[in-house]
Short mmCIF file of C-alpha atoms in Angstrom, two decimals:
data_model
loop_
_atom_site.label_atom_id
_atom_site.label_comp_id
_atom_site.label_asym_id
_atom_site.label_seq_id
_atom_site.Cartn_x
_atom_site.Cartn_y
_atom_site.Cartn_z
CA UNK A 18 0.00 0.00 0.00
CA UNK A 19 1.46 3.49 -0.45
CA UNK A 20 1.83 5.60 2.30
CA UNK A 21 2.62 8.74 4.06
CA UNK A 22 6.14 8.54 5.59
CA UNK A 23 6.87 12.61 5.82
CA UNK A 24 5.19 16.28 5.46
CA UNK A 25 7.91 19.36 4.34
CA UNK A 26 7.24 23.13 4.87
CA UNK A 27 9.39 24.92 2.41
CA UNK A 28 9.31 28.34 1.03
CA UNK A 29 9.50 28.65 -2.32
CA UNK A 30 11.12 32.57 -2.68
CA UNK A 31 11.70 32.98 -6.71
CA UNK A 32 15.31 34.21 -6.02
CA UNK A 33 16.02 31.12 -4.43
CA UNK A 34 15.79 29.00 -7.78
CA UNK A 35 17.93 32.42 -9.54
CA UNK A 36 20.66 31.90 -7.59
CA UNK A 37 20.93 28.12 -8.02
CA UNK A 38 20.22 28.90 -11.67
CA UNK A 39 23.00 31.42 -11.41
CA UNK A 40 26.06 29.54 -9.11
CA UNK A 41 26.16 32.60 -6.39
CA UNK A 42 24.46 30.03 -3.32
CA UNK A 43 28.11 30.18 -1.76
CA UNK A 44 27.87 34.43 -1.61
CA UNK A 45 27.73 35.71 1.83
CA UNK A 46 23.64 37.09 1.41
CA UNK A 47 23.00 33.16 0.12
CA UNK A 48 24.93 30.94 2.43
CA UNK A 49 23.07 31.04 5.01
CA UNK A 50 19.87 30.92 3.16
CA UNK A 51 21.51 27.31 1.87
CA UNK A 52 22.91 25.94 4.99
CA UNK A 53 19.94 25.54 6.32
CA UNK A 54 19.07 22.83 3.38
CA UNK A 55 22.06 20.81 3.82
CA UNK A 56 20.51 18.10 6.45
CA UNK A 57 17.35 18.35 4.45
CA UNK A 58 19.26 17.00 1.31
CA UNK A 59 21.33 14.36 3.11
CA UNK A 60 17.43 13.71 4.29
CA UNK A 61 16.65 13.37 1.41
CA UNK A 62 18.55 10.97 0.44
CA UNK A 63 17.95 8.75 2.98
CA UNK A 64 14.60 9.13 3.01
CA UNK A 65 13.78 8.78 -1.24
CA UNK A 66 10.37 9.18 -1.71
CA UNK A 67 8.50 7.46 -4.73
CA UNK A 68 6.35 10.47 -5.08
CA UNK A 69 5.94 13.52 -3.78
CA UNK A 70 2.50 15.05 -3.63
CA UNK A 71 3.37 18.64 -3.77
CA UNK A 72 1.43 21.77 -3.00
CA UNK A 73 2.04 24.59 -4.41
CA UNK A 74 0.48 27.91 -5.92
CA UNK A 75 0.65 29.31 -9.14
CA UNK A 76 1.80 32.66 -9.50
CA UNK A 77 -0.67 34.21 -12.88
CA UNK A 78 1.51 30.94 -15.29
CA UNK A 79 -0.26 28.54 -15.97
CA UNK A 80 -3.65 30.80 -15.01
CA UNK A 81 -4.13 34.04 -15.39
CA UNK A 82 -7.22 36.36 -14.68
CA UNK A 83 -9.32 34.53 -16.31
CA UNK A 84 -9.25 31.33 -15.06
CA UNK A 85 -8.51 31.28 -10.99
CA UNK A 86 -9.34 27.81 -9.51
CA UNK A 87 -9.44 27.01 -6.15
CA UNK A 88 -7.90 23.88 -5.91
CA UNK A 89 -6.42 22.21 -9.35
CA UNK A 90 -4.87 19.01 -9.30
CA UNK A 91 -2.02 18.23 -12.19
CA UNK A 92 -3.05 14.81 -13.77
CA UNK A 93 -0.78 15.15 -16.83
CA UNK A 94 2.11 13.05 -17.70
CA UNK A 95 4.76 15.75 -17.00
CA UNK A 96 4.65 19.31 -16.67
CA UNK A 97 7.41 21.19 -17.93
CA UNK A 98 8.82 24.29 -15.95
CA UNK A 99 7.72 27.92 -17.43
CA UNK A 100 8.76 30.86 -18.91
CA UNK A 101 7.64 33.61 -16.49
CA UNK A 102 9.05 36.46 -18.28
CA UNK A 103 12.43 36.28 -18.00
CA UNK A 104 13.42 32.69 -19.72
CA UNK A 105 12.44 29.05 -18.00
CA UNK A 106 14.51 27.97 -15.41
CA UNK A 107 16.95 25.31 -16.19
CA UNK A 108 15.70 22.67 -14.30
CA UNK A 109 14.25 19.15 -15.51
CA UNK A 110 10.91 18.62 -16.91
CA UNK A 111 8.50 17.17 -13.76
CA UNK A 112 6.94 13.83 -14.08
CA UNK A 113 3.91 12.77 -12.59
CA UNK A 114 2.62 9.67 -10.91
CA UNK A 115 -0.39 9.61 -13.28
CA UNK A 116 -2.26 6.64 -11.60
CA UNK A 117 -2.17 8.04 -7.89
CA UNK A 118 -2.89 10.92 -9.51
CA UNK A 119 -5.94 10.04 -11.18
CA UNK A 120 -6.55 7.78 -7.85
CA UNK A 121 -6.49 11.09 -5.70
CA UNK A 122 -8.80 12.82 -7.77
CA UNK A 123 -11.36 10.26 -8.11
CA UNK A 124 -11.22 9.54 -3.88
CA UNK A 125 -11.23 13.26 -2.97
CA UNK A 126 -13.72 14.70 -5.09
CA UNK A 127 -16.39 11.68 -3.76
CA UNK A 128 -15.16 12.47 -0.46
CA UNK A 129 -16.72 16.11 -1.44
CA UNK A 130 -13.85 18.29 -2.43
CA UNK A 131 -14.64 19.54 -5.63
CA UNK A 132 -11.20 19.96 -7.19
CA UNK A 133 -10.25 21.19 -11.44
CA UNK A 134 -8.34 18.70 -13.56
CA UNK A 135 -5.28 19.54 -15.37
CA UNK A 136 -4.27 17.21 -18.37
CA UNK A 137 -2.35 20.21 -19.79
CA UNK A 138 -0.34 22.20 -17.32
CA UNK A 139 3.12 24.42 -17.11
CA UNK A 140 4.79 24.75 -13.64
CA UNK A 141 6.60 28.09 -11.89
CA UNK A 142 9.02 29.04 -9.29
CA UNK A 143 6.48 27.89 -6.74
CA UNK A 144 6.60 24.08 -7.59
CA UNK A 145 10.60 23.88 -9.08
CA UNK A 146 11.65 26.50 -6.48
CA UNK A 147 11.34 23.62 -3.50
CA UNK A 148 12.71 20.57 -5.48
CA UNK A 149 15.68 22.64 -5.82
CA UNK A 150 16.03 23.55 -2.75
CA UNK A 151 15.58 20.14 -1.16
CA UNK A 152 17.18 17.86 -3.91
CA UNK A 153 20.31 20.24 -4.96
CA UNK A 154 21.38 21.17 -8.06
CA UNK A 155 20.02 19.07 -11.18
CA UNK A 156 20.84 19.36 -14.75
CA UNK A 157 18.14 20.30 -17.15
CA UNK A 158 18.58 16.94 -19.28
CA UNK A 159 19.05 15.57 -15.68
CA UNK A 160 15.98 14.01 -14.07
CA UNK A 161 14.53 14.87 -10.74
CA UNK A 162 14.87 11.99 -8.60
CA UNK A 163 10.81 11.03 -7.62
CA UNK A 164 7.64 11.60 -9.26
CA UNK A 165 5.60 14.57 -8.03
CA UNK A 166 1.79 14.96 -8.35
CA UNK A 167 1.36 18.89 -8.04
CA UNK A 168 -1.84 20.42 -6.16
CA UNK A 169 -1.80 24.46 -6.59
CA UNK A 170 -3.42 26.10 -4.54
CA UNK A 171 -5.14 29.96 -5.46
CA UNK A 172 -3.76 32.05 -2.74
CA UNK A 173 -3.17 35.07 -5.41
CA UNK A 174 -7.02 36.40 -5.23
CA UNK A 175 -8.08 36.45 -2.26
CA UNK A 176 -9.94 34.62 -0.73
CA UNK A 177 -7.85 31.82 -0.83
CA UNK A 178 -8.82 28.62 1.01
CA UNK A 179 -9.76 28.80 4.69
CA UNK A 180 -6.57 26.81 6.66
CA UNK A 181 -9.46 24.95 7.65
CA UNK A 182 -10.65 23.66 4.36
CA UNK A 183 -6.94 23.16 3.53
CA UNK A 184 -6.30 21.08 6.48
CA UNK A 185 -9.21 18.97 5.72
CA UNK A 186 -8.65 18.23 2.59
CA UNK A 187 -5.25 17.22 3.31
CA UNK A 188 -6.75 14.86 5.56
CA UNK A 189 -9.10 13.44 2.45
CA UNK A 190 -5.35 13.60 0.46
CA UNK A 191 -4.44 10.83 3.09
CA UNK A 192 -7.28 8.67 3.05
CA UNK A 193 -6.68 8.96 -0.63
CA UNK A 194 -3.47 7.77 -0.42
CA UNK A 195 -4.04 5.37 2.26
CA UNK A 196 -6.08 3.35 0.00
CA UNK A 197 -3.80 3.30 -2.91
CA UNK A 198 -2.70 -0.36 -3.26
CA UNK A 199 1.10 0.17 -5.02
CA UNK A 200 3.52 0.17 -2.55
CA UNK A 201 4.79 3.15 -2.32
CA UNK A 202 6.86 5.70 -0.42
CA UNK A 203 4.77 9.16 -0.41
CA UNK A 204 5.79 12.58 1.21
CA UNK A 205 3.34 15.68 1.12
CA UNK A 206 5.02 19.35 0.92
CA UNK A 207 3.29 22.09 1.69
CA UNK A 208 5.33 25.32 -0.05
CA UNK A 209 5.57 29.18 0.68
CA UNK A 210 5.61 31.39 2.69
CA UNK A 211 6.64 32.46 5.35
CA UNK A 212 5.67 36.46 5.98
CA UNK A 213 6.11 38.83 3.61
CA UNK A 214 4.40 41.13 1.54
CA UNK A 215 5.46 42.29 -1.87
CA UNK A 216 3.44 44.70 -2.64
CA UNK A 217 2.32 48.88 -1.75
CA UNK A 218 3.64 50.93 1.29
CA UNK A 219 4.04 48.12 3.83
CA UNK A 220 6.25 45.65 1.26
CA UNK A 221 9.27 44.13 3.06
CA UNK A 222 6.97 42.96 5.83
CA UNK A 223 8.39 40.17 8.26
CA UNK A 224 7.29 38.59 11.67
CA UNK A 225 9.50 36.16 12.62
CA UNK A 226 7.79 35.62 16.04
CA UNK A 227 4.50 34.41 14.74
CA UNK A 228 6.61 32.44 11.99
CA UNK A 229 8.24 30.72 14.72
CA UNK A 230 4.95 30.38 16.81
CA UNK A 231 3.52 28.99 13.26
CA UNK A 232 6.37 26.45 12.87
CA UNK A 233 6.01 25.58 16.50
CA UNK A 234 2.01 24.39 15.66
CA UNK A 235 2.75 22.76 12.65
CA UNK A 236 4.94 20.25 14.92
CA UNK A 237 3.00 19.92 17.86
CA UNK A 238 -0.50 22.32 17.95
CA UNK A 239 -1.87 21.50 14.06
CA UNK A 240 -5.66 21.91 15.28
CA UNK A 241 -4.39 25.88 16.65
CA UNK A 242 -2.62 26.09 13.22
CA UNK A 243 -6.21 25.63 11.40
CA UNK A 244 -8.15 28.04 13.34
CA UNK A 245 -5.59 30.97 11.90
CA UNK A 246 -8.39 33.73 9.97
CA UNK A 247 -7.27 34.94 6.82
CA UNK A 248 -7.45 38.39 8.97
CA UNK A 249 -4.67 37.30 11.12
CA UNK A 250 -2.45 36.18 7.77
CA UNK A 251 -2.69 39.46 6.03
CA UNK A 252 -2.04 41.54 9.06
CA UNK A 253 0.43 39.83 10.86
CA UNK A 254 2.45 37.84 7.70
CA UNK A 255 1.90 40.12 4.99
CA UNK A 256 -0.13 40.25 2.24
CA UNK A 257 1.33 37.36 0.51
CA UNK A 258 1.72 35.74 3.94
CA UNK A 259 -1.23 33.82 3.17
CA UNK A 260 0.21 31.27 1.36
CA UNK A 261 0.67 29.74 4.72
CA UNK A 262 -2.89 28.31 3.80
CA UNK A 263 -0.48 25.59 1.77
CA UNK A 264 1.44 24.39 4.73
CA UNK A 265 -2.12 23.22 6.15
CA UNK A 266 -2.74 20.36 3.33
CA UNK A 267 0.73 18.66 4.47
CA UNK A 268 -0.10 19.08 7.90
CA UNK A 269 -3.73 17.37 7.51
CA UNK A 270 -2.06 14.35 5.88
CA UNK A 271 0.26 13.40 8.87
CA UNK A 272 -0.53 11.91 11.73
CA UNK A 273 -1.85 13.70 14.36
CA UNK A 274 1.65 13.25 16.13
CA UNK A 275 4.90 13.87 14.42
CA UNK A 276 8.61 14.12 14.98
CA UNK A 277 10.24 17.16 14.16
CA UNK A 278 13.36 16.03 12.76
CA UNK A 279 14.63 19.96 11.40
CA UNK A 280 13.59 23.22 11.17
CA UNK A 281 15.53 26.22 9.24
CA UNK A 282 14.42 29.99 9.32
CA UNK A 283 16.31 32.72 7.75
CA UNK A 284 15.71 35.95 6.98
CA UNK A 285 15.69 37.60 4.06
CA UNK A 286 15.67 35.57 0.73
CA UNK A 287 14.75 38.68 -1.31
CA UNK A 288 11.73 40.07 0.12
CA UNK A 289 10.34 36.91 2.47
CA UNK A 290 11.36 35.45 5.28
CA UNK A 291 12.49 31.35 4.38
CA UNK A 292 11.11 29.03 6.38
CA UNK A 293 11.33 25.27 6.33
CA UNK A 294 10.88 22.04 8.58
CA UNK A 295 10.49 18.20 8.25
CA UNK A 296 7.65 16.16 9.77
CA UNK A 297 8.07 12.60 10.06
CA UNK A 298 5.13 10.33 10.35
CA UNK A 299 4.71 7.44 12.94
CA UNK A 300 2.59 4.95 11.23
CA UNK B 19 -16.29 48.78 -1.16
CA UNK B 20 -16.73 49.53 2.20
CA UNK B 21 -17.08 47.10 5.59
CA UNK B 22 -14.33 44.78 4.77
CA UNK B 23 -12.23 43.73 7.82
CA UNK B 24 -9.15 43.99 6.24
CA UNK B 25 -9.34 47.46 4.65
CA UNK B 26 -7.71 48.71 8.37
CA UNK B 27 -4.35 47.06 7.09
CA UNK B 28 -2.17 49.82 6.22
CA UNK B 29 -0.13 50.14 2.93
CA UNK B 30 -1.82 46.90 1.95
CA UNK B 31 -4.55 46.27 -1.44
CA UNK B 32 -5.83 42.87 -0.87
CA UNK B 33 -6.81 41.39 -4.10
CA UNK B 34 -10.14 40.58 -3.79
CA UNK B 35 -12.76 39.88 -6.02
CA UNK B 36 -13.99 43.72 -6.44
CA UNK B 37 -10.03 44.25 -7.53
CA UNK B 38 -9.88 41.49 -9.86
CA UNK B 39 -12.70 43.15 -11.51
CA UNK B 40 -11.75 46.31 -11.62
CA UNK B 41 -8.26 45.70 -12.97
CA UNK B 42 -8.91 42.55 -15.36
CA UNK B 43 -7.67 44.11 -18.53
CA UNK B 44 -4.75 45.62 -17.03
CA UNK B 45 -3.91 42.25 -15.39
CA UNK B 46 -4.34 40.23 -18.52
CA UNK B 47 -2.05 43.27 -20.37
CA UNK B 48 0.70 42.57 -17.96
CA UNK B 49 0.98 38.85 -17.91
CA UNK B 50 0.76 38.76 -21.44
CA UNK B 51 4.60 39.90 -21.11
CA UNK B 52 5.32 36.25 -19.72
CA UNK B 53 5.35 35.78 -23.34
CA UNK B 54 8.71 36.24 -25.81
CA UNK B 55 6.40 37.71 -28.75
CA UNK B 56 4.55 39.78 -26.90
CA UNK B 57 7.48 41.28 -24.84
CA UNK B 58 9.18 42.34 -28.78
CA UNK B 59 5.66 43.39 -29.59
CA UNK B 60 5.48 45.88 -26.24
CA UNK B 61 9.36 46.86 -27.38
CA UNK B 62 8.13 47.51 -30.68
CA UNK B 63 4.86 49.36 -30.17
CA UNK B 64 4.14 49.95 -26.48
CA UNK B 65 0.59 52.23 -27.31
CA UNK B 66 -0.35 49.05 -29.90
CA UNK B 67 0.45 46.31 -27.59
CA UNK B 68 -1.44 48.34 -24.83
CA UNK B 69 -4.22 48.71 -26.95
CA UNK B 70 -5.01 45.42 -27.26
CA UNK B 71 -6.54 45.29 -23.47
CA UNK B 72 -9.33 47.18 -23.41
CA UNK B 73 -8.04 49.35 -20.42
CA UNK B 74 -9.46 52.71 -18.54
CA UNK B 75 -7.74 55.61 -19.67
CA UNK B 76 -5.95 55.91 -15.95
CA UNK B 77 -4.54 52.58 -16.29
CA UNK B 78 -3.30 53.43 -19.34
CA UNK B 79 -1.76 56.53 -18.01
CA UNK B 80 -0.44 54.53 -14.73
CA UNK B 81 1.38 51.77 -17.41
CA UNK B 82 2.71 55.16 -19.16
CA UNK B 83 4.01 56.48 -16.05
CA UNK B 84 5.02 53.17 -14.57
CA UNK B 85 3.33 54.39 -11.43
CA UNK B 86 3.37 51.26 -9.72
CA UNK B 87 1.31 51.76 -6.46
CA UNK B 88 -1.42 53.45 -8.77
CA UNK B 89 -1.85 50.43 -10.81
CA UNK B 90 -2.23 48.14 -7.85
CA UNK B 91 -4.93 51.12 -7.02
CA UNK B 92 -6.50 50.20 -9.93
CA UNK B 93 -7.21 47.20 -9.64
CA UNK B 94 -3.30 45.66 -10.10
CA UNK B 95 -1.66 42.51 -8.41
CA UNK B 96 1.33 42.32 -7.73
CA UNK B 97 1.83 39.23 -9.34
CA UNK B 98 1.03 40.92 -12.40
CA UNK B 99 2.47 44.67 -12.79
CA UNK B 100 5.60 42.68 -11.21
CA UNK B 101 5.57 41.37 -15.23
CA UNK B 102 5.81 44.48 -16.59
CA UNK B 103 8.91 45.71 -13.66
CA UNK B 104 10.41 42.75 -15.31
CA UNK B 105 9.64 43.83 -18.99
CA UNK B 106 11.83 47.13 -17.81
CA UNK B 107 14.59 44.66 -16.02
CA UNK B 108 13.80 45.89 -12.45
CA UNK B 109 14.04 43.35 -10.35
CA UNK B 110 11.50 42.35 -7.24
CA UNK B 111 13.11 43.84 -4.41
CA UNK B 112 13.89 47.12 -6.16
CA UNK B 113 9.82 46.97 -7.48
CA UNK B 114 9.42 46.64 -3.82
CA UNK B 115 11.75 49.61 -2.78
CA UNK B 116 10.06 51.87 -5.57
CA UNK B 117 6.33 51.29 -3.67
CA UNK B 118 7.50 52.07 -0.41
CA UNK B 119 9.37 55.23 -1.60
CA UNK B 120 12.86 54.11 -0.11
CA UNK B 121 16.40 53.92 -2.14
CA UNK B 122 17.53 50.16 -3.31
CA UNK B 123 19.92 50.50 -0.96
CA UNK B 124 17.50 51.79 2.44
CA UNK B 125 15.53 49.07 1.73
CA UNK B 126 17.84 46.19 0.72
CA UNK B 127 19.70 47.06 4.59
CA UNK B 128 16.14 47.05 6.02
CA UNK B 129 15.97 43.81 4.80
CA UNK B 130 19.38 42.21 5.66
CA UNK B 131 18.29 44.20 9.23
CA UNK B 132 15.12 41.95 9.79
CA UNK B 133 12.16 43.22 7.40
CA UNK B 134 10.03 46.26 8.47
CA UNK B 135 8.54 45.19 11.88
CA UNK B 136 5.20 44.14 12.63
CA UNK B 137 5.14 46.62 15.27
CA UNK B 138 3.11 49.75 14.38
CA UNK B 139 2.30 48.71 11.31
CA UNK B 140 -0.72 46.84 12.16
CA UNK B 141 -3.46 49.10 11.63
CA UNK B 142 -4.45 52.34 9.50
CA UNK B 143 -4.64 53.91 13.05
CA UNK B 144 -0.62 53.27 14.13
CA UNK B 145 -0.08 55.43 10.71
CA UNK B 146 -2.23 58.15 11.25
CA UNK B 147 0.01 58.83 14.69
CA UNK B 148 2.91 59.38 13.55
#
């Protein structure tokens, strides 16, 4: 049977993936940043996953203001990486698990979350930004080393989801899973985050005491973590804060009890503050 | 557009639905710069390629005067007029400086110094006192 074995909280800042892209991760504003990824990698490797479902939003790619759906689940084969204005970045093309994929659609949306289908989709920064940062450096003829079925997630018009609704349909994500008979090693990533706002008067907005309260429930307090209003987001995280919403789809498909096994926070990466932690499962 | 709970956050448009509305066409004129041939068409022509999005006459001017708090005024996301920063080569974080009026280099430190604090910057009313 396939299962759950991990959750990840990673931000996915844009200028992360530049300066892997670009060979300056060593520079003195970037090392740190880094450092904080180099158990997660060795993790990583310990710890391959067969898939990874991973959640992500998109930012205006592969929809723009005319199409905004809530929750859209890639079903495609692959889904190669975008050109969002300045070039795509020179990563591998992302394959999915196609069969849990279509499996997950088919057990969620009769367990009453109503999600879109995407047989034709192109990914950003927001889903290639954290399989950088947690598998390393990967040539673009390369291959990345699991499958990944994407979920994005609108958190650009607001509202986005309620943490609630994301948390419970991570939890229908799980059952999903749960009842998938290949055997097969799953991990669920929640991306973005965490605070900052990019936009108006009050851009370069960080609060790295309720990021560190928010990383302290997603370990041990995940039931606080789903009560958080989208009020309490935008004012205390930032504007684009919100996409905090994300973390809470990992979090509902873990166990109730997990073992933090590391956490990283840094700030800046650009304009956010990075945050980033690894859940482990019991069952 | 009144009542909303979250107009009290300072220096803040949350793009809501009422937003989205307002600034569709100048949303859909920036992200159509994600694209190569449409970037050399902007280059080319910028009053043809504008003209193409059936945009008010103020977000015309704001694209003009790459007034970039006005256009998120207007009905802008950031996600978007950040398209057309990029069309010009400025990068996020000086976008960012530009909107909150500081140099690159004020608000690159205030970065690398910790972000701009929560504190007093909660509410419309923590603005108004100073």
């Amino acid at each position: 049977m396939a299962r759950i074995t991990a959750g990840i909280g990673c931000s996915h800042v844009p200028a992360i993936g530049v300066a892997m892209d670009t060979g300056i991760t060593e520079q003195p504003y970037w090392q740190p940043v880094f450092k904080g990824f180099d158990f997660s990698r060795q993790w990583m490797k310990d710890n391959k996953p067969d898939v990874v479902f991973l959640v992500y939003n998109d930012h205006c790619t592969a929809f723009d203001a005319s199409c905004i759906p809530t929750f859209a689940l890639g079903c495609a084969e692959t889904f190669a990486p975008a050109d969002e204005g300045w070039g795509a970045r020179p990563v591998p093309i992302v394959r999915n698990h196609q069969k849990l994929a279509s499996h997950i659609a088919q057990s969620v949306i009769l367990d009453e979350f109503d999600l879109t289908i995407m047989n034709e989709m192109e990914v950003d920064h927001g889903l290639t930004v954290p399989l950088s940062a947690m598998f390393g450096e990967i040539p673009q003829d390369g291959e990345w080393p699991c499958l990944v079925v994407p979920l994005a997630v609108n958190v650009v018009q607001y509202p986005a989801p309620t943490a609630n609704r994301c948390f419970q349909l991570g939890r229908a994500i799980r059952r999903a899973i749960d009842s998938f008979p290949e055997d097969l090693n799953v991990q669920i990533w929640g991306t973005g985050g965490m605070s900052h706002q990019l936009q108006a008067e009050r851009a370069g907005l960080i609060n790295a005491e309720w990021d560190t309260t928010f990383l302290d429930m997603m370990a041990g307090d995940p039931d606080a973590a789903r009560q958080i209003s989208h009020l309490e987001f935008l004012r205390e995280t930032g504007s684009e804060g919100i996409e905090m919403v994300m973390w809470l789809v990992m979090r509902g498909a873990l166990d109730e009890k997990v073992t933090e096994v590391h956490r990283h926070y840094h700030v800046p990466a650009s304009n956010t503050a990075v945050g980033h932690i690894i859940l482990e499962n019991h069952d | 557009m009144s009542g909303k709970d979250y107009d009290d956050i300072p220096g803040t448009f949350v793009f809501d639905a009422d937003r989205s509305r307002q600034g569709y066409h100048l949303n859909q004129f920036c992200i159509s710069l994600r694209k190569a041939e449409n970037r050399d068409a902007m280059k080319a022509d910028p009053e043809a390629h504008m003209a193409r999005f059936p945009m008010s006459e103020e977000q015309c001017q704001a694209v003009r005067d790459r007034d970039w708090n006005r256009l998120l005024e207007l009905g802008g996301n950031i996600y978007y007029t950040s398209k057309l920063a990029a069309f010009d080569g400025i990068t996020f974080q000086d976008l960012a400086a530009m909107m909150t009026g500081v140099s690159r280099e004020e608000y690159r430190d205030m970065m690398l110094h910790g972000g701009r604090p929560i504190a007093g910057n909660r509410s419309k009313s923590e603005w108004e006192e100073n």
